[in-house]
Steps between C-alpha positions, in 0.01 A plus 500: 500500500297355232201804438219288388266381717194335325481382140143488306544422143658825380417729781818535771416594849828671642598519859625846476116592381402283753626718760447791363126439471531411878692828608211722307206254682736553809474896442115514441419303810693689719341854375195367560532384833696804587211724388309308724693580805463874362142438568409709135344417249665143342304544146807740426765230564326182336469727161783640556669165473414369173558864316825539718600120321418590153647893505806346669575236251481732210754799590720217694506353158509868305787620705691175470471495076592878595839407653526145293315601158803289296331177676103564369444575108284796549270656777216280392700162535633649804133532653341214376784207528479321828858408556775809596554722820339750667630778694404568882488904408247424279257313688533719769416801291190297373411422822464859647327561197228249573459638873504889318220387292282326776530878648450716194163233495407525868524192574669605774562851704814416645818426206762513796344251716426285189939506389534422932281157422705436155852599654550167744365297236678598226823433717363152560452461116855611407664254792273185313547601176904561536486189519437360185827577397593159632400373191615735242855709467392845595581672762889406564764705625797595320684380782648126432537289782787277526552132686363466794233560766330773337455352171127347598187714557392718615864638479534389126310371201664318184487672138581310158646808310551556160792301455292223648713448816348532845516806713450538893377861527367665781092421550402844534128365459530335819635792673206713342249246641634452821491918535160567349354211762681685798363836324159341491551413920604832527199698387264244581581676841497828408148389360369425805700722742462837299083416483518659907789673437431912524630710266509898559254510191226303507473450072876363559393177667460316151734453192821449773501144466566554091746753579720286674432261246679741277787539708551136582473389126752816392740437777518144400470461124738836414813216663318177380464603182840608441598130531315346279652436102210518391322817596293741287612806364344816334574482141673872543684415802732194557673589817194445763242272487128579460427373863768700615342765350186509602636360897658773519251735404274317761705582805513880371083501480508335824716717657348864332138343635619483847685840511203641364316390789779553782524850369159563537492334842782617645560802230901532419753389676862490504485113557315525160792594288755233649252197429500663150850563457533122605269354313698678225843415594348132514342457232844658323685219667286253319549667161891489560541160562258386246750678285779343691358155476463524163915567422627296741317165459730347757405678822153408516476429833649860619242656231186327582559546910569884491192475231292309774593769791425812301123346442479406825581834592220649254268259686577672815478861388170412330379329858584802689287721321262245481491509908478847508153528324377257774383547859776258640191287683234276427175636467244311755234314307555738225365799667696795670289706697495891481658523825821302395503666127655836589553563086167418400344743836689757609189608746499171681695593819303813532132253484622251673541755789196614489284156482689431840420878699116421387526152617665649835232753525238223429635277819551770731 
């Protein structure tokens, strides 16, 4: 698809910009209006929008000369030059960094239910801007599709290589948007479900929303990623890619947050050490077959499935503890009364007793 879009004098107006400008508006909006369903202050979420924008374009762009410093002539051109990638990594780093600063100045008291606001709409960001791969040659697999059905999107995406002849690869861009928009569905309920939800600490109601953000994004990107030709890699490291990396690293924060938490809710348990030894053997079973994949180029299919069932299985471990730092109920117009709170009043059976013998006493 042709990439320009408008033409004034010497100034070209891309599509792919033009969508990516959309998917950041996109994000901003829907923090905003989210913070606004928080009922908190929404001065925190309309500044931190425009810092969010700027912090995230300049490590997305930092990180990408990082991984791609042979295509920029320096750092400075890097920075300054308008045309070249960005990495995701990056922007999200600059985007918790906006919402940290907004905290260190006070703008507002509560960082994790600031990241529960951003999570959602950073998911819808990713699905738009995924999208403006249509119009440039990122983001294919290294999977070519042959004749036939598949080769049309969202399946496929064409690819002039090197040699100048065409190539049908897979359009792992459309299978990244079409995930981060049913990510975004997903904890757009959480959003609103886990605002009544009770948790068996009361400071644990906030900051779940971005946690499963975490997880989702991990789970997903560690086997996306590992499809693409065209992924970034850590100048010292050429085996896994940087999103790997850090996706990885994601679903272990996740998952030492909410053992932290069941522990201390439930102390230890033997239940504890088998969704740890599974998220272990798991999360070995993606390492094997990314090594697998990547010396037998033929059985992609068998790679990428057992890849696809070992995350889902680190989803479900990370769930389950999640669940067990939670009531297991909704929480009635976000109050639970003494009576019903057994953890947060042990001496609530015995007062409740005696309210009723003096009301007795008081009829009689």
């Amino acid at each position: 698809m042709n990439d320009i879009a408008f033409v004034f004098g010497n100034v070209y107006i891309h599509w792919s910009g033009i969508i990516l400008a959309l998917a950041a508006a996109c994000t901003m909006l829907m923090t905003i209006s989210l913070r606004v369903f928080q009922e908190r202050e929404v001065l925190s979420a309309v500044l931190l929008a425009p810092l969010a924008l700027v912090l995230g374009l300049f490590f997305g762009r930092l990180v990408h000369w990082y991984c791609r410093y042979e295509q920029y002539e320096g750092l400075f051109a890097a920075l300054v030059k308008l045309s070249g990638g960005f990495s995701l990594v990056g922007v999200f780093f600059g985007c918790l960094l906006a919402a940290l600063i907004l905290r260190l100045l006070r703008v507002t008291d509560n960082l994790p239910a600031l990241l529960d606001c951003l999570a959602p709409a950073g998911m819808l960001g990713i699905g738009v801007g995924r999208l403006s791969a249509l119009f440039t040659s990122v983001s294919r697999g290294k999977i070519l599709i042959g004749e036939g059905f598949f080769r049309r999107l969202p399946f496929a995406a064409e690819l002039v290589n090197t040699a100048g002849q065409t190539e049908w690869r897979f359009a792992v861009f459309c299978v990244q948007s079409i995930v981060a928009f049913a990510g975004f569905a997903f904890l757009t309920r959480v959003f609103y479900r886990t605002r009544g939800r009770a948790m068996k600490r009361e400071n644990w109601k906030d900051g779940n929303v971005f946690l499963l953000f975490l997880m989702f994004w991990g789970a997903t990107e560690v086997v996306l990623d590992s499809m693409r030709y065209d992924a970034l890699f850590l100048r010292s490291n050429g085996f896994v890619s940087m999103v790997q990396v850090v996706g990885a690293v994601s679903l272990l924060f996740v998952l030492v947050m909410y053992s932290i938490r069941s522990v201390r809710a439930n102390r230890l348990r033997i239940w504890h050490f088998v969704l740890w030894g599974l998220f272990l053997a798991l999360l070995g079973g993606v390492g094997y077959m990314e090594y697998y994949v990547q010396r037998h180029g033929d059985e992609y299919l068998l790679c990428y499935s057992v890849m696809s069932m070992c995350m889902a299985g680190i989803v479900a471990v990370i769930m389950s503890m999640y669940r067990t730092t939670a009531r297991g109920r909704e929480m009635r117009r976000g109050v639970v009364s003494a009576a019903e709170d057994p953890i947060e009043n042990d001496s609530v059976p015995e007062n409740t007793a005696g309210k009723s013998t003096a009301d007795e006493k008081t009829v009689g």
